[in-house]
XYZ file of C-alpha atoms in Angstrom:
715
model
C 23.802 -13.698 -26.898
C 26.184 -10.849 -25.987
C 25.189 -7.226 -26.578
C 26.843 -5.342 -29.472
C 29.324 -2.684 -28.424
C 26.996 0.199 -29.388
C 24.190 -1.052 -27.143
C 26.595 -1.729 -24.308
C 28.065 1.763 -24.615
C 24.614 3.354 -24.299
C 23.833 1.363 -21.153
C 27.205 1.930 -19.484
C 27.028 5.631 -20.308
C 23.640 5.868 -18.675
C 24.845 4.023 -15.565
C 27.808 6.387 -15.261
C 25.517 9.411 -15.584
C 23.065 8.414 -12.845
C 25.822 7.434 -10.403
C 27.535 10.787 -10.982
C 24.221 12.583 -10.459
C 23.647 10.729 -7.174
C 27.076 11.751 -5.900
C 26.495 15.360 -7.022
C 23.365 15.710 -4.861
C 25.077 14.037 -1.895
C 25.658 17.384 -0.162
C 21.950 18.247 -0.103
C 21.059 14.881 1.395
C 23.469 15.194 4.311
C 21.781 18.255 5.875
C 19.705 16.047 8.144
C 17.275 13.170 8.427
C 14.346 15.116 6.935
C 16.499 16.162 3.999
C 17.707 12.584 3.486
C 14.250 11.000 3.502
C 11.822 13.804 2.480
C 14.009 16.527 0.897
C 12.599 18.951 3.526
C 9.192 19.025 1.762
C 10.581 21.316 -0.928
C 10.286 18.998 -3.933
C 7.957 20.027 -6.766
C 4.764 17.994 -6.939
C 5.313 16.989 -10.569
C 8.779 15.657 -9.717
C 7.309 13.543 -6.924
C 4.635 12.237 -9.303
C 7.240 11.349 -11.924
C 9.341 9.646 -9.245
C 6.427 7.600 -7.923
C 5.208 6.582 -11.354
C 8.713 5.685 -12.501
C 9.106 3.476 -9.439
C 6.067 1.452 -10.617
C 7.765 0.525 -13.914
C 10.051 -2.125 -12.446
C 11.564 -4.618 -14.888
C 10.580 -7.556 -12.694
C 6.909 -6.599 -12.670
C 6.931 -5.856 -16.394
C 8.432 -9.286 -17.133
C 5.685 -10.835 -14.999
C 2.910 -8.889 -16.756
C 4.243 -9.872 -20.182
C 4.227 -13.517 -19.067
C 0.563 -13.162 -18.009
C -0.400 -11.804 -21.430
C 1.459 -14.613 -23.162
C -0.344 -17.207 -21.048
C -3.835 -15.727 -20.623
C -4.172 -12.974 -23.231
C -5.547 -9.511 -22.406
C -7.437 -11.162 -19.525
C -4.094 -11.083 -17.728
C -4.957 -7.449 -16.912
C -7.338 -8.698 -14.236
C -4.488 -9.993 -12.103
C -3.133 -6.440 -11.864
C -5.897 -5.775 -9.344
C -3.960 -7.604 -6.627
C -1.439 -4.762 -6.378
C -4.000 -2.004 -6.885
C -3.102 -0.830 -10.366
C -5.739 1.934 -10.226
C -4.254 3.348 -7.031
C -4.019 6.745 -8.707
C -7.801 7.134 -8.431
C -7.588 6.856 -4.623
C -4.393 8.915 -4.349
C -5.837 11.868 -6.237
C -9.236 11.984 -4.566
C -8.542 11.505 -0.862
C -5.729 9.188 0.205
C -2.882 11.446 -0.904
C -4.097 14.442 1.105
C -4.878 12.308 4.175
C -1.288 11.051 4.215
C 0.203 14.518 3.742
C -1.866 16.069 6.524
C -0.331 13.709 9.067
C 2.927 15.697 8.795
C 5.363 12.913 9.709
C 8.459 11.383 8.084
C 7.478 7.688 7.866
C 4.368 5.536 7.904
C 5.402 4.039 11.231
C 5.813 7.479 12.808
C 2.251 8.103 11.611
C 1.128 5.772 14.420
C 1.747 8.541 16.950
C -0.556 10.832 15.003
C -3.313 8.204 14.965
C -2.858 6.314 18.251
C -1.161 8.930 20.450
C 1.539 8.243 23.001
C 1.906 5.240 25.257
C 2.451 1.519 25.015
C -0.280 0.880 22.440
C 1.086 3.489 20.041
C 4.673 2.348 20.569
C 3.756 -1.263 19.884
C 1.954 -0.280 16.681
C 4.867 1.877 15.552
C 7.448 -0.814 16.250
C 5.345 -3.532 14.608
C 4.746 -1.415 11.526
C 8.402 -0.437 11.253
C 9.453 -4.064 11.559
C 6.914 -5.100 8.920
C 8.068 -2.251 6.672
C 11.670 -3.415 6.831
C 10.609 -7.034 6.201
C 8.435 -5.966 3.271
C 11.241 -3.854 1.865
C 13.582 -6.838 2.014
C 10.911 -8.988 0.309
C 10.505 -6.460 -2.511
C 14.264 -6.259 -2.975
C 14.365 -10.066 -3.173
C 11.538 -9.964 -5.726
C 13.301 -7.293 -7.763
C 16.607 -9.128 -7.715
C 14.981 -12.270 -9.160
C 13.711 -10.361 -12.176
C 16.785 -8.247 -12.841
C 18.993 -11.322 -12.524
C 16.983 -13.204 -15.159
C 16.841 -10.085 -17.321
C 20.575 -9.446 -17.174
C 21.508 -13.072 -17.745
C 19.572 -13.188 -21.014
C 22.059 -10.744 -22.577
C 25.110 -12.833 -21.756
C 26.585 -15.381 -24.183
C 24.963 -18.796 -23.914
C 21.483 -19.949 -22.971
C 19.748 -22.143 -20.414
C 17.371 -23.284 -23.176
C 18.595 -25.517 -25.987
C 18.903 -23.165 -29.008
C 18.333 -24.380 -32.545
C 21.884 -23.370 -33.440
C 23.344 -26.065 -31.161
C 21.575 -28.881 -33.016
C 24.075 -30.264 -35.546
C 21.911 -32.979 -37.104
C 18.106 -32.638 -36.931
C 17.438 -35.808 -38.892
C 19.843 -37.859 -36.797
C 18.439 -36.449 -33.563
C 14.854 -37.216 -34.627
C 15.836 -40.760 -35.665
C 17.586 -41.526 -32.387
C 14.748 -40.074 -30.292
C 12.270 -42.183 -32.289
C 14.275 -45.405 -32.007
C 15.054 -45.074 -28.310
C 11.519 -43.993 -27.496
C 10.061 -47.088 -29.169
C 12.483 -49.543 -27.535
C 11.710 -51.305 -24.256
C 15.222 -50.931 -22.831
C 15.927 -47.898 -20.595
C 17.464 -45.010 -22.555
C 17.535 -41.231 -22.659
C 15.125 -41.177 -25.610
C 12.660 -43.351 -23.716
C 13.007 -41.095 -20.660
C 12.255 -38.053 -22.808
C 9.211 -39.846 -24.235
C 7.949 -40.480 -20.694
C 8.291 -36.806 -19.766
C 6.523 -35.339 -22.806
C 3.263 -33.666 -21.669
C 0.189 -35.657 -22.817
C -1.179 -32.741 -24.839
C 2.140 -32.498 -26.765
C 2.733 -36.216 -27.289
C 1.003 -36.521 -30.689
C 2.840 -33.526 -32.133
C 6.168 -34.847 -30.858
C 5.579 -38.309 -32.345
C 4.743 -36.711 -35.693
C 7.852 -34.520 -35.540
C 10.259 -37.465 -35.086
C 8.629 -39.848 -37.573
C 10.620 -40.856 -40.715
C 10.363 -38.276 -43.472
C 9.131 -35.472 -41.235
C 9.814 -32.018 -42.620
C 12.567 -29.837 -41.201
C 9.740 -27.460 -40.197
C 8.956 -29.965 -37.431
C 12.188 -29.022 -35.654
C 10.518 -26.317 -33.486
C 8.273 -29.034 -32.014
C 11.289 -31.167 -31.120
C 13.069 -28.140 -29.694
C 10.065 -27.089 -27.592
C 9.679 -30.637 -26.257
C 13.328 -30.929 -25.304
C 13.282 -27.523 -23.618
C 10.297 -28.626 -21.576
C 12.173 -31.736 -20.502
C 15.161 -29.574 -19.522
C 13.046 -28.006 -16.764
C 12.282 -31.369 -15.129
C 14.055 -32.341 -11.920
C 13.395 -36.012 -12.646
C 15.055 -36.080 -16.077
C 18.105 -37.948 -14.764
C 17.552 -41.657 -14.156
C 20.408 -44.029 -13.410
C 19.231 -46.755 -15.786
C 18.810 -44.305 -18.684
C 22.280 -42.726 -18.317
C 24.243 -45.795 -17.119
C 26.232 -46.213 -20.349
C 26.802 -42.495 -20.970
C 30.009 -40.670 -20.042
C 29.058 -37.563 -18.088
C 31.174 -34.397 -17.780
C 32.593 -33.434 -14.379
C 30.245 -30.456 -14.009
C 27.220 -32.720 -14.430
C 28.602 -35.178 -11.876
C 29.083 -32.267 -9.452
C 25.426 -31.292 -9.778
C 24.290 -34.915 -9.404
C 26.372 -35.327 -6.247
C 24.245 -32.605 -4.631
C 21.015 -34.290 -5.735
C 18.531 -32.748 -8.227
C 16.048 -32.021 -5.432
C 18.572 -29.748 -3.708
C 19.308 -27.714 -6.840
C 17.743 -24.415 -7.860
C 15.625 -24.342 -11.014
C 18.508 -22.722 -12.888
C 20.975 -25.383 -11.740
C 18.539 -28.119 -12.805
C 18.421 -26.650 -16.304
C 22.222 -26.381 -16.434
C 22.505 -30.008 -15.343
C 19.957 -31.206 -17.882
C 21.647 -29.290 -20.728
C 24.882 -31.133 -19.889
C 23.094 -34.492 -19.646
C 21.313 -34.041 -22.977
C 24.509 -33.065 -24.797
C 26.333 -36.056 -23.278
C 23.552 -38.383 -24.447
C 23.624 -37.116 -28.049
C 27.211 -35.929 -28.731
C 26.948 -36.440 -32.496
C 23.695 -34.541 -32.877
C 24.190 -31.731 -30.325
C 27.072 -29.303 -29.883
C 28.764 -28.756 -26.529
C 26.358 -26.586 -24.476
C 27.103 -22.861 -24.346
C 25.763 -21.937 -20.931
C 25.695 -18.374 -19.539
C 29.024 -17.610 -17.801
C 27.206 -15.891 -14.910
C 24.298 -17.270 -12.945
C 21.089 -15.319 -12.417
C 22.230 -14.480 -8.902
C 25.597 -13.130 -10.043
C 23.898 -10.888 -12.620
C 21.505 -9.629 -9.963
C 24.354 -8.810 -7.597
C 26.212 -6.688 -10.169
C 23.151 -4.692 -11.228
C 21.990 -4.235 -7.646
C 25.365 -2.877 -6.545
C 25.333 -0.278 -9.328
C 21.794 0.814 -8.484
C 22.441 0.945 -4.753
C 25.403 3.318 -5.020
C 23.522 6.478 -5.826
C 20.399 5.610 -3.797
C 22.429 5.064 -0.611
C 24.731 8.050 -1.070
C 22.174 10.553 -2.363
C 19.111 9.804 -0.247
C 15.651 11.089 -1.224
C 16.952 14.072 -3.210
C 18.944 11.700 -5.383
C 16.038 9.272 -5.708
C 13.528 11.905 -6.860
C 15.895 13.758 -9.192
C 17.187 10.602 -10.859
C 13.682 9.140 -11.051
C 12.707 12.236 -13.032
C 15.570 11.477 -15.446
C 14.446 7.832 -15.521
C 10.904 8.919 -16.411
C 12.131 10.987 -19.355
C 14.398 8.201 -20.653
C 11.728 5.566 -20.079
C 9.071 7.600 -21.886
C 11.336 8.090 -24.899
C 12.245 4.395 -24.945
C 8.620 3.272 -24.678
C 7.465 5.561 -27.499
C 10.254 4.350 -29.806
C 9.637 0.681 -28.976
C 5.873 0.999 -29.450
C 6.287 2.744 -32.801
C 8.656 0.003 -33.961
C 6.316 -2.792 -32.785
C 3.263 -1.117 -34.294
C 4.860 -0.736 -37.718
C 6.781 -4.018 -37.820
C 4.554 -6.534 -36.052
C 1.094 -5.483 -34.873
C -0.477 -5.941 -38.314
C 0.895 -9.451 -38.794
C -1.469 -12.348 -39.342
C -0.348 -14.079 -36.137
C -1.089 -11.011 -34.009
C -4.421 -10.236 -35.647
C -5.584 -13.846 -35.379
C -5.027 -13.787 -31.628
C -6.310 -10.230 -31.153
C -9.675 -11.058 -32.769
C -10.047 -14.322 -30.833
C -10.939 -14.940 -27.200
C -7.282 -14.142 -26.378
C -7.984 -10.460 -27.097
C -11.075 -10.254 -24.901
C -11.089 -8.743 -21.404
C -14.109 -10.851 -20.384
C -12.925 -13.336 -17.718
C -14.177 -16.935 -18.112
C -15.157 -18.884 -15.021
C -12.863 -21.749 -16.081
C -9.613 -21.805 -18.057
C -9.101 -24.735 -20.430
C -5.848 -23.818 -22.220
C -3.305 -26.545 -21.272
C -0.348 -24.138 -21.580
C -1.955 -21.653 -19.184
C -2.914 -24.353 -16.689
C 0.569 -25.874 -16.829
C 1.970 -22.528 -15.653
C -0.418 -22.392 -12.679
C -3.073 -25.114 -12.229
C -4.842 -23.022 -9.567
C -6.045 -20.668 -12.326
C -8.428 -23.339 -13.617
C -11.204 -21.556 -11.690
C -10.212 -18.255 -13.278
C -13.472 -16.465 -12.482
C -13.066 -17.066 -8.761
C -9.468 -15.887 -8.913
C -10.618 -12.643 -10.582
C -13.123 -12.035 -7.783
C -10.404 -12.439 -5.161
C -7.986 -10.195 -7.077
C -10.579 -7.412 -7.360
C -11.600 -7.735 -3.701
C -7.978 -7.661 -2.602
C -7.272 -4.625 -4.784
C -10.249 -2.569 -3.601
C -9.557 -3.263 0.075
C -5.867 -2.504 -0.438
C -6.609 0.870 -1.991
C -9.013 1.942 0.741
C -6.298 1.109 3.264
C -3.687 3.377 1.717
C -0.383 2.676 0.001
C 0.706 -0.908 0.190
C 4.248 -0.266 -1.037
C 6.482 1.739 1.205
C 7.739 4.387 -1.181
C 4.167 5.465 -2.079
C 3.596 6.740 1.455
C 6.893 8.601 1.337
C 6.065 10.494 -1.882
C 2.925 12.026 -0.351
C 4.602 12.817 2.967
C 7.199 14.774 0.970
C 4.571 16.953 -0.760
C 4.464 20.648 0.155
C 0.734 20.569 1.005
C -2.416 18.487 0.544
C -3.287 20.206 -2.752
C 0.027 19.100 -4.204
C -0.547 15.609 -2.781
C -3.797 15.315 -4.768
C -2.111 16.505 -7.965
C 0.704 13.996 -7.399
C -1.877 11.198 -7.431
C -3.423 12.357 -10.714
C -0.159 12.835 -12.617
C 1.174 9.581 -11.143
C -1.669 7.724 -12.845
C -1.305 9.570 -16.156
C 2.437 8.901 -16.397
C 1.919 5.248 -15.529
C -0.160 4.862 -18.701
C 3.021 4.231 -20.687
C 3.588 0.893 -18.991
C 0.705 -0.781 -20.808
C 1.656 -0.018 -24.429
C 5.177 -1.144 -23.415
C 3.770 -4.514 -22.351
C 1.576 -4.726 -25.458
C 4.511 -3.867 -27.744
C 6.645 -6.657 -26.283
C 3.777 -9.155 -26.555
C 3.088 -8.140 -30.158
C 6.731 -8.613 -31.116
C 6.806 -11.981 -29.344
C 3.696 -13.249 -31.111
C 5.015 -12.066 -34.459
C 8.039 -14.297 -34.436
C 10.344 -14.538 -31.441
C 11.492 -18.120 -30.803
C 9.727 -19.705 -27.879
C 11.134 -20.165 -24.414
C 10.234 -22.622 -21.686
C 10.038 -19.696 -19.249
C 7.266 -17.144 -20.053
C 8.937 -14.649 -17.721
C 11.863 -14.505 -20.187
C 9.746 -13.280 -23.123
C 10.561 -9.598 -22.471
C 14.372 -9.881 -22.689
C 14.163 -12.324 -25.595
C 12.036 -9.874 -27.587
C 14.523 -7.084 -26.992
C 17.422 -9.346 -27.905
C 16.013 -10.871 -31.061
C 13.645 -8.290 -32.556
C 15.136 -4.843 -31.985
C 17.899 -3.358 -34.138
C 21.192 -2.247 -32.636
C 21.027 1.201 -31.076
C 17.264 1.029 -30.540
C 17.924 -2.021 -28.391
C 20.456 -0.054 -26.318
C 18.036 2.840 -25.801
C 15.214 0.487 -24.810
C 17.456 -1.447 -22.439
C 18.628 1.802 -20.840
C 14.963 2.776 -20.404
C 14.055 -0.530 -18.767
C 17.118 -0.482 -16.554
C 16.048 3.040 -15.584
C 12.710 1.522 -14.545
C 14.451 -1.078 -12.412
C 16.671 1.530 -10.814
C 13.648 3.731 -10.017
C 11.846 0.945 -8.206
C 14.939 -0.276 -6.456
C 16.172 3.095 -5.230
C 12.695 4.026 -3.981
C 12.410 0.751 -2.083
C 15.867 1.136 -0.525
C 15.216 4.695 0.624
C 11.794 3.867 2.076
C 12.979 0.762 3.936
C 15.992 2.563 5.385
C 13.765 5.413 6.592
C 11.773 2.964 8.741
C 14.883 1.231 10.044
C 16.559 4.493 11.058
C 13.697 6.769 12.099
C 11.413 4.205 13.760
C 13.817 1.625 15.131
C 17.359 3.009 15.461
C 16.558 6.577 16.506
C 13.397 5.706 18.422
C 14.704 2.848 20.535
C 18.507 2.796 20.322
C 19.832 6.343 19.838
C 17.083 8.900 20.584
C 19.641 11.691 20.984
C 21.571 10.946 17.804
C 22.554 13.976 15.732
C 21.910 14.493 12.046
C 25.357 13.325 10.958
C 25.010 10.068 12.898
C 21.514 9.462 11.550
C 22.633 9.984 7.967
C 25.507 7.524 8.507
C 23.015 5.085 10.040
C 20.903 5.549 6.916
C 23.842 4.437 4.773
C 24.260 1.307 6.892
C 20.514 0.550 6.916
C 20.239 0.990 3.146
C 23.184 -1.316 2.500
C 21.865 -3.897 4.979
C 18.369 -4.224 3.486
C 19.923 -4.567 0.027
C 22.291 -7.355 1.063
C 19.642 -9.310 2.978
C 17.055 -8.876 0.217
C 19.374 -10.032 -2.538
C 20.484 -13.071 -0.522
C 16.847 -14.068 0.030
C 16.165 -13.530 -3.664
C 18.806 -16.138 -4.426
C 16.421 -18.773 -3.050
C 13.357 -17.741 -5.089
C 12.597 -19.703 -8.228
C 10.337 -17.297 -10.140
C 9.005 -13.755 -10.204
C 5.414 -14.955 -9.831
C 6.283 -16.977 -6.726
C 7.685 -13.925 -4.920
C 5.055 -11.466 -6.127
C 2.010 -13.569 -5.292
C 3.271 -14.290 -1.789
C 4.031 -10.614 -1.097
C 0.722 -9.367 -2.462
C -1.731 -12.091 -1.493
C -0.347 -13.842 1.591
C 1.724 -11.131 3.282
C -0.485 -8.346 1.931
C -3.656 -10.151 3.004
C -2.160 -10.659 6.441
C -1.737 -6.927 7.107
C -4.578 -5.476 5.037
C -7.348 -5.156 7.637
C -5.418 -3.082 10.226
C -4.348 -0.731 7.441
C -8.009 -0.159 6.544
C -9.427 0.150 10.050
C -6.838 2.757 11.076
C -8.492 5.311 8.774
C -12.188 4.578 9.141
C -12.955 3.408 12.718
C -12.347 5.643 15.700
C -12.424 2.704 18.146
C -9.500 0.971 16.472
C -6.357 1.357 18.582
C -2.655 0.546 18.656
C -3.164 -2.862 20.265
C -5.626 -3.846 17.537
C -3.170 -2.736 14.876
C -0.291 -4.640 16.485
C -2.279 -7.861 16.985
C -3.725 -7.842 13.485
C -0.389 -7.109 11.884
C 1.648 -9.680 13.801
C -0.868 -12.535 13.607
C -1.584 -11.799 9.938
C 2.118 -11.809 9.147
C 2.514 -15.043 11.093
C -0.305 -16.653 9.090
C 1.385 -15.594 5.841
C 4.672 -17.141 6.960
C 2.922 -20.395 7.932
C 1.333 -20.525 4.481
C 4.596 -20.133 2.556
C 6.488 -22.581 4.797
C 3.873 -25.345 5.234
C 1.470 -24.879 2.294
C 3.464 -23.238 -0.540
C 1.396 -24.919 -3.270
C -2.032 -23.993 -1.865
C -4.294 -22.118 -4.347
C -5.154 -18.501 -3.583
C -8.829 -19.187 -2.863
C -7.773 -21.664 -0.181
C -5.299 -19.540 1.796
C -6.343 -15.931 1.109
C -9.733 -16.025 2.929
C -8.159 -17.830 5.908
C -5.339 -15.313 6.290
C -7.718 -12.361 5.954
C -10.125 -13.978 8.439
C -7.347 -14.339 11.013
C -6.418 -10.718 10.350
C -10.002 -9.479 10.927
C -10.571 -11.434 14.135
C -7.224 -10.472 15.663
C -7.582 -6.772 14.785
C -11.162 -6.298 15.987
C -10.874 -8.478 19.091
C -7.698 -6.794 20.339
C -9.188 -3.331 19.758
C -12.420 -4.096 21.626
C -10.670 -5.824 24.529
C -8.421 -2.819 25.200
C -9.010 0.868 25.824
C -9.464 3.257 22.867
C -6.843 5.850 21.989
C -6.980 8.984 24.144
C -9.577 11.590 23.259
C -7.127 14.411 22.484
C -5.231 12.285 19.958
C -8.438 11.246 18.213
C -9.736 14.816 18.050
C -6.445 16.107 16.661
C -6.367 13.357 14.041
C -9.975 14.077 13.074
C -9.334 17.815 12.692
C -6.077 17.594 10.731
C -6.423 14.498 8.572
C -10.250 14.653 8.231
C -10.801 10.900 7.675
C -14.031 9.177 6.662
C -16.033 6.356 8.234
C -17.216 5.720 11.790
C -15.999 8.743 13.748
C -19.287 9.814 15.346
C -18.209 10.184 19.012
C -15.046 12.055 18.028
C -16.949 14.311 15.613
C -19.383 15.260 18.362
C -16.541 16.118 20.771
C -14.876 18.293 18.129
C -18.175 20.064 17.391
C -18.563 20.936 21.075
C -15.028 22.345 21.350
C -14.938 24.041 17.944
C -18.422 24.783 16.581
C -16.909 26.494 13.540
C -14.990 23.415 12.350
C -16.250 22.028 9.038
C -14.863 18.739 7.812
C -14.386 18.194 4.086
C -17.112 16.163 2.426
C -16.027 12.579 1.915
C -19.145 12.002 -0.180
C -17.619 14.197 -2.882
C -14.280 12.360 -2.584
C -15.973 8.969 -2.801
C -18.037 10.019 -5.829
C -14.877 11.266 -7.531
C -13.161 7.964 -6.714
C -15.990 6.048 -8.388
C -15.487 8.237 -11.458
C -11.696 8.082 -11.361
C -11.408 4.270 -11.115
C -12.962 3.538 -14.543
C -11.192 6.617 -15.939
C -7.769 5.307 -14.866
C -8.577 1.727 -15.936
C -9.687 2.952 -19.384
C -6.553 5.068 -19.676
C -4.460 1.931 -19.117
C -6.464 -0.408 -21.362
C -6.958 1.696 -24.511
C -3.258 1.702 -25.583
C -3.208 -2.099 -25.388
C -5.943 -2.303 -28.013
C -4.204 0.447 -29.990
C -1.115 -1.761 -30.232
C -3.345 -4.693 -31.251
C -5.061 -2.525 -33.940
C -8.491 -3.239 -32.526
C -9.808 0.174 -33.449
C -13.402 -0.037 -32.262
C -12.467 -1.458 -28.858
C -9.657 1.059 -28.495
C -11.981 3.964 -29.340
C -14.522 2.872 -26.727
C -11.936 2.720 -23.940
C -10.399 6.041 -25.013
C -13.811 7.723 -25.101
C -14.508 6.536 -21.551
C -11.134 7.856 -20.337
C -11.547 11.271 -22.004
C -15.192 11.684 -21.017
C -14.618 10.833 -17.366
C -11.475 12.988 -17.354
C -13.571 16.003 -18.373
C -16.072 15.231 -15.613
C -13.258 15.025 -13.052
C -11.994 18.454 -14.056
C -15.218 19.969 -12.760
C -15.973 17.604 -9.869
C -12.423 17.071 -8.574
C -9.867 19.618 -9.794
C -12.124 22.620 -9.180
C -12.557 21.519 -5.566
C -8.946 20.767 -4.563
C -7.843 22.049 -1.133
C -6.314 25.563 -1.193
C -2.530 25.679 -1.453
C -2.247 27.251 1.998
C -4.558 24.784 3.762
C -1.677 23.622 5.951
C 1.955 24.586 6.417
C 4.764 22.356 5.228
C 5.834 20.180 8.119
């Protein structure tokens, strides 16, 4: 369905504005490499917080979260633990200030601060920079999958069979019934064979003689399920049917070689050819998902590449304002129009609305989406474990690290973490609003990841739809520009300048940054072309690749004996294990591969560290004095005490206690608006009371004890 002119004008106007803004700040970004990537540490802390929070609102992730709620209910919140959705609690209490005190430009350059100079440090820096670029490319691929699907939904045509293309419901039902009952091979019999067992009875009732027209949604849902099957085409079933040239082209390549989208295009053509009297000629989207992704990515990349970090932060601030306005308007509309409906309230008061995770899932629809979730309780345990370990190891996404490095001092870094979490609260009522509107009446889709765009397309009035789309596209642009800038910073600072052109001037480095930014975008988008779903990309990045590099990222902060060789070995072998998993065992459940990958990561990291010499004493003492980390630093602490008896390290016990308070505070802050949108007043009030009460406690235990503004100079 194409967008009305008013909605399109709003979106195009917004695109033109942000590109112009990126070009306007181009002069500030070209002063030098520090200006391009960190804005010379002169950015206001609240702007950095808005930028970081805005970057977490990506469209792709929001589409994925909506699909989780549609499949699993509010229990889908548990899966957010795998990416550390309460990161803000760790950022505000200790991790943000630790990062800022290192005084470097990139996370890879941080290796020199922690591991000193020499081969071990260089290997760690190079390995981390390489991983950072690879991870950046993976996130760009992930983002391009979502934005491609999102953009395609607003074009004319559909990959699903819409009700409007069925000319004769009674004739279609009669032919499906007759062919399904006959022994001879036919399309109707093939459809009957592919109907899921749990849907078979409903389908048979829908096509029986005299069935009401209200049964048509059952027929439509069944056919749309069949359209996703690679094995729909069978020579004997289609032997007597004249197929269009486009369908023959797809068949010549073989269904197994086609992408999921191409399979659905092929099957739409086959179905229409089989029932030409009952079905209209298919109206398929004129652009593929990949073509839509390419257009939107090019627009987003223009200002991020030209403007650098100044552009990213300034435009992210604009994105945050637009996004906040759009979310508030959408939530108000959903609350008034849909949240009180019988369909929503029936689900909200059932097990669907409960946060309590069952040990086993039994819903056939949920298990069809991912059979590995049958042992849901075990999956929750792994998600929580992964999330907690991830957060103690520091930022897992590259632009997080960059936001804290750009802070003026460690006090600002702590405040960035707190405001980051508060601003991110708006994401959850956004998700709840979309789910509420979907439950209240949006036509179903065979792809749960498409619920978000379908809700916007079918439920919102003109004008409001344009504003909301501009807000969500702002979210995509925030995530994408942050990822581009962070990945390019590693490529230029830690690979190009470090190993290829150590004497390069500022002008050359900025030009190299343009090339690096464009390169990671092109490679990422091309890899995204091969991904079939958002969930496929996200779970591999977070669980396999993330699990493969998690342990070195933790040990670097908390164990003095950990060195550059341990970091390099753990990172490379963990990454290798993740690649083996996706290539050889792509269908393995998370509880099968995650412990193995993490185990390899632990053994490689610890063994390599113990078999090689520790980092030099001066580096360790400097790191201990400036960053003031926690954990097992006894020998280094004693050396520092001998040299500087007056040195007093900050208490990590206070930071840890504040973290334990902040985690439930942040979680409650995110959960209460979901129950507000569902009109579950008592549950909402409980979560809100927890958030407010713990927030008051944190004012006295955390805010009153922030580091002084002059605790270190801007680096």
